[in-house]
PDB file of C-alpha atoms in Angstrom:
ATOM      1  CA  MET A  21       0.000   0.000   0.000  1.00 61.00           C
ATOM      2  CA  ASP A  22       1.416   3.390  -0.906  1.00 70.00           C
ATOM      3  CA  ARG A  23       1.361   6.448   1.354  1.00 76.00           C
ATOM      4  CA  THR A  24      -1.826   7.836  -0.156  1.00 82.00           C
ATOM      5  CA  GLY A  25      -3.570   4.498   0.317  1.00 80.00           C
ATOM      6  CA  LEU A  26      -2.345   4.290   3.889  1.00 79.00           C
ATOM      7  CA  ARG A  27      -3.550   7.830   4.601  1.00 84.00           C
ATOM      8  CA  ASP A  28      -6.980   6.992   3.160  1.00 86.00           C
ATOM      9  CA  GLU A  29      -7.162   3.775   5.203  1.00 82.00           C
ATOM     10  CA  VAL A  30      -6.354   5.362   8.585  1.00 81.00           C
ATOM     11  CA  VAL A  31      -8.916   8.122   7.964  1.00 87.00           C
ATOM     12  CA  LYS A  32     -11.524   5.558   6.845  1.00 87.00           C
ATOM     13  CA  ARG A  33     -10.957   3.482   9.989  1.00 81.00           C
ATOM     14  CA  GLY A  34     -11.265   6.578  12.173  1.00 83.00           C
ATOM     15  CA  ILE A  35      -7.741   6.273  13.558  1.00 83.00           C
ATOM     16  CA  VAL A  36      -7.236   9.961  12.759  1.00 85.00           C
ATOM     17  CA  ALA A  37      -9.668  12.593  11.492  1.00 89.00           C
ATOM     18  CA  SER A  38      -7.199  13.723   8.830  1.00 90.00           C
ATOM     19  CA  ILE A  39      -3.516  13.421   7.951  1.00 90.00           C
ATOM     20  CA  SER A  40      -1.436  14.578   5.020  1.00 89.00           C
ATOM     21  CA  VAL A  41       0.471  12.248   2.724  1.00 86.00           C
ATOM     22  CA  ALA A  42       3.630  14.185   3.666  1.00 87.00           C
ATOM     23  CA  GLN A  43       3.045  13.414   7.359  1.00 86.00           C
ATOM     24  CA  VAL A  44       2.585   9.725   6.539  1.00 82.00           C
ATOM     25  CA  GLY A  45       5.927   9.939   4.720  1.00 80.00           C
ATOM     26  CA  ARG A  46       7.557  11.498   7.768  1.00 81.00           C
ATOM     27  CA  TYR A  47       6.241   8.677   9.965  1.00 78.00           C
ATOM     28  CA  PHE A  48       7.602   6.128   7.489  1.00 71.00           C
ATOM     29  CA  LYS A  49      10.974   7.870   7.493  1.00 72.00           C
ATOM     30  CA  GLN A  50      11.029   8.077  11.285  1.00 68.00           C
ATOM     31  CA  ALA A  51      10.208   4.359  11.555  1.00 63.00           C
ATOM     32  CA  ARG A  52      12.657   3.549   8.714  1.00 56.00           C
ATOM     33  CA  LEU A  53       9.946   1.774   6.764  1.00 56.00           C
ATOM     34  CA  ALA A  54      10.266   3.525   3.418  1.00 48.00           C
ATOM     35  CA  ALA A  55      12.847   1.084   2.042  1.00 38.00           C
ATOM     36  CA  SER A  56      10.750  -1.963   2.884  1.00 42.00           C
ATOM     37  CA  LEU A  57       7.451  -0.673   1.506  1.00 44.00           C
ATOM     38  CA  GLN A  58       6.346  -3.081  -1.229  1.00 45.00           C
ATOM     39  CA  ASP A  59       3.341  -4.996  -2.523  1.00 45.00           C
ATOM     40  CA  VAL A  60       3.334  -8.613  -3.629  1.00 43.00           C
ATOM     41  CA  ALA A  61       2.046  -8.964  -7.185  1.00 42.00           C
ATOM     42  CA  GLN A  62      -0.650 -11.637  -7.273  1.00 46.00           C
ATOM     43  CA  HIS A  63      -2.039 -13.175 -10.415  1.00 42.00           C
ATOM     44  CA  ASP A  64      -4.857 -15.255  -8.981  1.00 52.00           C
ATOM     45  CA  GLY A  65      -7.499 -12.664  -9.872  1.00 57.00           C
ATOM     46  CA  GLU A  66      -8.762 -12.496  -6.301  1.00 63.00           C
ATOM     47  CA  GLU A  67     -10.631  -9.303  -5.561  1.00 74.00           C
ATOM     48  CA  PRO A  68      -9.823  -7.430  -2.318  1.00 76.00           C
ATOM     49  CA  GLU A  69     -13.408  -7.969  -1.110  1.00 81.00           C
ATOM     50  CA  THR A  70     -13.057 -11.735  -1.580  1.00 82.00           C
ATOM     51  CA  PHE A  71      -9.756 -11.732   0.279  1.00 79.00           C
ATOM     52  CA  GLU A  72     -11.212  -9.701   3.147  1.00 83.00           C
ATOM     53  CA  ARG A  73     -14.241 -12.008   3.423  1.00 87.00           C
ATOM     54  CA  GLU A  74     -12.075 -15.154   3.438  1.00 85.00           C
ATOM     55  CA  ALA A  75      -9.550 -13.627   5.867  1.00 84.00           C
ATOM     56  CA  ALA A  76     -12.432 -12.755   8.222  1.00 89.00           C
ATOM     57  CA  LYS A  77     -13.564 -16.410   8.168  1.00 91.00           C
ATOM     58  CA  VAL A  78     -10.051 -17.578   9.047  1.00 90.00           C
ATOM     59  CA  CYS A  79      -9.754 -15.037  11.884  1.00 90.00           C
ATOM     60  CA  GLU A  80     -13.149 -16.095  13.260  1.00 93.00           C
ATOM     61  CA  THR A  81     -12.036 -19.753  13.146  1.00 94.00           C
ATOM     62  CA  TYR A  82      -8.962 -18.871  15.222  1.00 93.00           C
ATOM     63  CA  ARG A  83     -11.034 -16.831  17.704  1.00 94.00           C
ATOM     64  CA  ASP A  84     -13.644 -19.589  18.051  1.00 95.00           C
ATOM     65  CA  ALA A  85     -11.111 -22.428  18.521  1.00 95.00           C
ATOM     66  CA  PRO A  86     -10.853 -22.231  22.349  1.00 95.00           C
ATOM     67  CA  ARG A  87     -14.648 -22.289  22.754  1.00 96.00           C
ATOM     68  CA  LYS A  88     -15.058 -25.231  20.365  1.00 96.00           C
ATOM     69  CA  ALA A  89     -12.292 -27.140  22.136  1.00 95.00           C
ATOM     70  CA  ALA A  90     -13.931 -26.554  25.532  1.00 96.00           C
ATOM     71  CA  VAL A  91     -17.461 -27.413  24.358  1.00 95.00           C
ATOM     72  CA  ASP A  92     -16.908 -30.550  22.284  1.00 93.00           C
ATOM     73  CA  GLY A  93     -13.147 -31.137  22.039  1.00 93.00           C
ATOM     74  CA  THR A  94     -12.856 -29.885  18.446  1.00 95.00           C
ATOM     75  CA  HIS A  95      -9.268 -29.820  17.218  1.00 95.00           C
ATOM     76  CA  THR A  96      -8.463 -26.686  15.216  1.00 94.00           C
ATOM     77  CA  VAL A  97      -5.227 -27.241  13.334  1.00 93.00           C
ATOM     78  CA  ALA A  98      -3.317 -24.620  11.363  1.00 90.00           C
ATOM     79  CA  TRP A  99      -1.253 -26.243   8.646  1.00 82.00           C
ATOM     80  CA  MET A 100       2.318 -24.980   8.449  1.00 75.00           C
ATOM     81  CA  ARG A 101       4.962 -25.495   5.786  1.00 68.00           C
ATOM     82  CA  ARG A 102       8.485 -24.161   6.081  1.00 63.00           C
ATOM     83  CA  ARG A 103      11.055 -24.108   3.286  1.00 56.00           C
ATOM     84  CA  ARG A 104      14.504 -22.727   2.835  1.00 54.00           C
ATOM     85  CA  SER A 105      16.832 -21.891  -0.040  1.00 51.00           C
ATOM     86  CA  LYS A 106      14.581 -20.388  -2.676  1.00 58.00           C
ATOM     87  CA  HIS A 107      14.692 -17.444  -5.018  1.00 63.00           C
ATOM     88  CA  ARG A 108      12.039 -15.525  -6.913  1.00 65.00           C
ATOM     89  CA  THR A 109      11.479 -16.454 -10.563  1.00 68.00           C
ATOM     90  CA  GLN A 110      11.255 -12.775 -11.551  1.00 69.00           C
ATOM     91  CA  ARG A 111      13.361  -9.837 -10.450  1.00 69.00           C
ATOM     92  CA  PRO A 112      11.541  -7.279  -8.278  1.00 69.00           C
ATOM     93  CA  ARG A 113       9.968  -4.412 -10.203  1.00 70.00           C
ATOM     94  CA  HIS A 114      11.225  -1.198  -8.673  1.00 69.00           C
ATOM     95  CA  ALA A 115       8.984   1.727  -7.935  1.00 67.00           C
ATOM     96  CA  ARG A 116       8.557   3.787 -11.098  1.00 69.00           C
ATOM     97  CA  SER A 117       7.617   7.082  -9.512  1.00 68.00           C
ATOM     98  CA  ILE A 118       7.416   8.848  -6.180  1.00 68.00           C
ATOM     99  CA  GLY A 119       4.564   7.415  -4.172  1.00 66.00           C
ATOM    100  CA  SER A 120       4.505   4.087  -5.994  1.00 69.00           C
ATOM    101  CA  VAL A 121       5.832   0.890  -4.469  1.00 71.00           C
ATOM    102  CA  ALA A 122       8.099  -1.929  -5.585  1.00 70.00           C
ATOM    103  CA  LYS A 123       6.376  -5.126  -6.676  1.00 71.00           C
ATOM    104  CA  GLN A 124       7.600  -8.649  -6.064  1.00 68.00           C
ATOM    105  CA  GLU A 125       6.390 -11.759  -7.883  1.00 66.00           C
ATOM    106  CA  PHE A 126       5.013 -14.447  -5.567  1.00 61.00           C
ATOM    107  CA  GLU A 127       6.428 -17.402  -7.546  1.00 69.00           C
ATOM    108  CA  TYR A 128       9.815 -18.834  -6.651  1.00 66.00           C
ATOM    109  CA  THR A 129      12.215 -21.673  -7.477  1.00 68.00           C
ATOM    110  CA  ARG A 130      13.451 -24.113  -4.850  1.00 61.00           C
ATOM    111  CA  HIS A 131      16.956 -25.548  -4.879  1.00 61.00           C
ATOM    112  CA  GLY A 132      16.552 -29.179  -3.840  1.00 58.00           C
ATOM    113  CA  THR A 133      15.736 -28.386  -0.230  1.00 57.00           C
ATOM    114  CA  THR A 134      13.249 -30.170   1.930  1.00 59.00           C
ATOM    115  CA  THR A 135      10.040 -28.946   3.478  1.00 64.00           C
ATOM    116  CA  LEU A 136       8.847 -29.420   7.028  1.00 67.00           C
ATOM    117  CA  THR A 137       5.077 -29.787   7.157  1.00 73.00           C
ATOM    118  CA  ALA A 138       3.204 -29.980  10.439  1.00 79.00           C
ATOM    119  CA  GLY A 139      -0.059 -29.145  12.094  1.00 85.00           C
ATOM    120  CA  LEU A 140      -0.228 -26.623  14.908  1.00 87.00           C
ATOM    121  CA  GLU A 141      -2.993 -27.324  17.403  1.00 92.00           C
ATOM    122  CA  VAL A 142      -4.263 -23.747  17.710  1.00 91.00           C
ATOM    123  CA  VAL A 143      -5.530 -23.954  21.292  1.00 93.00           C
ATOM    124  CA  THR A 144      -2.593 -25.799  22.881  1.00 91.00           C
ATOM    125  CA  GLY A 145       0.215 -24.636  20.568  1.00 89.00           C
ATOM    126  CA  GLU A 146       1.293 -28.264  20.186  1.00 90.00           C
ATOM    127  CA  ILE A 147       2.939 -29.389  16.932  1.00 87.00           C
ATOM    128  CA  ILE A 148       1.219 -32.528  15.679  1.00 88.00           C
ATOM    129  CA  SER A 149       2.018 -34.937  12.846  1.00 81.00           C
ATOM    130  CA  PRO A 150       5.284 -33.387  11.630  1.00 79.00           C
ATOM    131  CA  LEU A 151       6.384 -34.613   8.204  1.00 71.00           C
ATOM    132  CA  GLY A 152       9.665 -33.988   6.377  1.00 66.00           C
ATOM    133  CA  GLY A 153      10.029 -33.871   2.616  1.00 61.00           C
ATOM    134  CA  ASP A 154       7.836 -32.204   0.036  1.00 54.00           C
ATOM    135  CA  PRO A 155       4.412 -33.855   0.227  1.00 51.00           C
ATOM    136  CA  HIS A 156       2.502 -34.208  -3.012  1.00 53.00           C
ATOM    137  CA  ARG A 157      -1.251 -34.734  -3.256  1.00 51.00           C
ATOM    138  CA  THR A 158      -1.441 -38.327  -2.016  1.00 59.00           C
ATOM    139  CA  GLN A 159       1.084 -37.717   0.754  1.00 74.00           C
ATOM    140  CA  PHE A 160      -0.980 -34.752   1.952  1.00 78.00           C
ATOM    141  CA  VAL A 161      -4.054 -36.991   2.201  1.00 84.00           C
ATOM    142  CA  ASP A 162      -1.985 -39.533   4.153  1.00 83.00           C
ATOM    143  CA  HIS A 163      -0.778 -36.721   6.393  1.00 83.00           C
ATOM    144  CA  ILE A 164      -4.352 -35.568   7.104  1.00 87.00           C
ATOM    145  CA  ALA A 165      -5.420 -39.174   7.752  1.00 89.00           C
ATOM    146  CA  ARG A 166      -2.498 -39.674  10.149  1.00 89.00           C
ATOM    147  CA  THR A 167      -3.418 -36.465  11.983  1.00 90.00           C
ATOM    148  CA  VAL A 168      -7.092 -37.429  12.286  1.00 92.00           C
ATOM    149  CA  SER A 169      -6.059 -40.872  13.579  1.00 92.00           C
ATOM    150  CA  ILE A 170      -4.800 -39.136  16.752  1.00 92.00           C
ATOM    151  CA  ASP A 171      -8.480 -38.722  17.723  1.00 93.00           C
ATOM    152  CA  PRO A 172     -10.528 -40.644  15.118  1.00 91.00           C
ATOM    153  CA  THR A 173     -13.918 -39.887  16.689  1.00 90.00           C
ATOM    154  CA  GLY A 174     -13.126 -36.220  17.341  1.00 91.00           C
ATOM    155  CA  GLU A 175     -14.097 -33.130  15.385  1.00 93.00           C
ATOM    156  CA  TRP A 176     -11.359 -31.558  13.243  1.00 93.00           C
ATOM    157  CA  ILE A 177     -10.998 -28.165  11.575  1.00 92.00           C
ATOM    158  CA  PHE A 178      -7.972 -27.656   9.310  1.00 91.00           C
ATOM    159  CA  ILE A 179      -6.810 -24.176   8.335  1.00 89.00           C
ATOM    160  CA  VAL A 180      -4.787 -24.380   5.121  1.00 84.00           C
ATOM    161  CA  ASP A 181      -3.673 -22.016   2.368  1.00 78.00           C
ATOM    162  CA  ASN A 182      -4.784 -22.102  -1.271  1.00 72.00           C
ATOM    163  CA  LEU A 183      -2.135 -24.580  -2.407  1.00 70.00           C
ATOM    164  CA  ASN A 184      -3.686 -26.881  -5.023  1.00 68.00           C
ATOM    165  CA  THR A 185      -2.696 -29.903  -2.911  1.00 71.00           C
ATOM    166  CA  HIS A 186      -5.179 -28.742  -0.284  1.00 72.00           C
ATOM    167  CA  ALA A 187      -8.077 -29.073  -2.730  1.00 72.00           C
ATOM    168  CA  SER A 188      -6.943 -32.202  -4.576  1.00 78.00           C
ATOM    169  CA  GLU A 189      -9.342 -34.827  -5.851  1.00 80.00           C
ATOM    170  CA  SER A 190      -7.795 -37.448  -3.561  1.00 81.00           C
ATOM    171  CA  LEU A 191      -8.370 -35.251  -0.498  1.00 83.00           C
ATOM    172  CA  VAL A 192     -11.988 -34.531  -1.454  1.00 83.00           C
ATOM    173  CA  GLU A 193     -12.581 -38.270  -1.968  1.00 85.00           C
ATOM    174  CA  TRP A 194     -11.019 -39.065   1.416  1.00 86.00           C
ATOM    175  CA  VAL A 195     -13.165 -36.465   3.213  1.00 85.00           C
ATOM    176  CA  ALA A 196     -16.286 -37.757   1.454  1.00 86.00           C
ATOM    177  CA  GLU A 197     -15.428 -41.315   2.507  1.00 88.00           C
ATOM    178  CA  GLN A 198     -14.912 -40.238   6.145  1.00 87.00           C
ATOM    179  CA  CYS A 199     -18.245 -38.401   6.087  1.00 84.00           C
ATOM    180  CA  GLY A 200     -20.122 -41.258   4.450  1.00 86.00           C
ATOM    181  CA  ILE A 201     -20.969 -39.179   1.371  1.00 86.00           C
ATOM    182  CA  GLU A 202     -21.859 -41.491  -1.484  1.00 84.00           C
ATOM    183  CA  ASP A 203     -23.293 -38.916  -3.902  1.00 84.00           C
ATOM    184  CA  SER A 204     -21.400 -37.799  -6.980  1.00 80.00           C
ATOM    185  CA  LEU A 205     -18.695 -35.381  -5.934  1.00 76.00           C
ATOM    186  CA  GLY A 206     -18.996 -33.313  -9.099  1.00 70.00           C
ATOM    187  CA  LYS A 207     -16.168 -31.083 -10.242  1.00 61.00           C
ATOM    188  CA  LYS A 208     -12.860 -30.456  -8.484  1.00 54.00           C
ATOM    189  CA  THR A 209     -14.231 -27.305  -6.859  1.00 49.00           C
ATOM    190  CA  PHE A 210     -16.480 -29.430  -4.602  1.00 43.00           C
ATOM    191  CA  ALA A 211     -15.937 -28.650  -0.919  1.00 48.00           C
ATOM    192  CA  ALA A 212     -17.034 -31.175   1.677  1.00 48.00           C
ATOM    193  CA  SER A 213     -17.866 -30.601   5.285  1.00 53.00           C
ATOM    194  CA  CYS A 214     -19.130 -33.160   7.744  1.00 55.00           C
ATOM    195  CA  ASN A 215     -19.646 -33.755  11.412  1.00 53.00           C
ATOM    196  CA  ARG A 216     -18.654 -37.132  12.739  1.00 49.00           C
TER     197      ARG A 216
END
């Protein structure tokens, strides 16, 4: 977000009644943030309203996790993946004019490194089902199944990103099987939810 956008946002949120773009710049300079101001270029076509709506759902899931755990023992698990040794496929695009920001492509290349994948039990902070390597679609399903096997009769909520592995056909079929869904699953965009 550039300085004008930031000024507009703080006024819109009622943080200040008014502020000049120059004053925002002075605050950035004072906090030494000007050099790190950048946006990530995304090419998924997601509208800001869609992002805000989905982000609100995720935040509500985090906030509701302690209550759900206390009421019925629901496990809320945030999926984490950590990688090292990567570089961006495109060079950063530098700011073209005063007030604009640098852009950085979100795609990157890995250099033969491994990935650590694990679930974080949101309420307890416990790491569960850690897995080394770079799981592909079927390994991710196995990983979910192994995690659920910790409490096979319990309720589970998984918070994952938009990686295509997290919406794979094999995962949808596994969830449908666990839920006893025998109907046609339709297209890949099918999302299943069940209570066991």
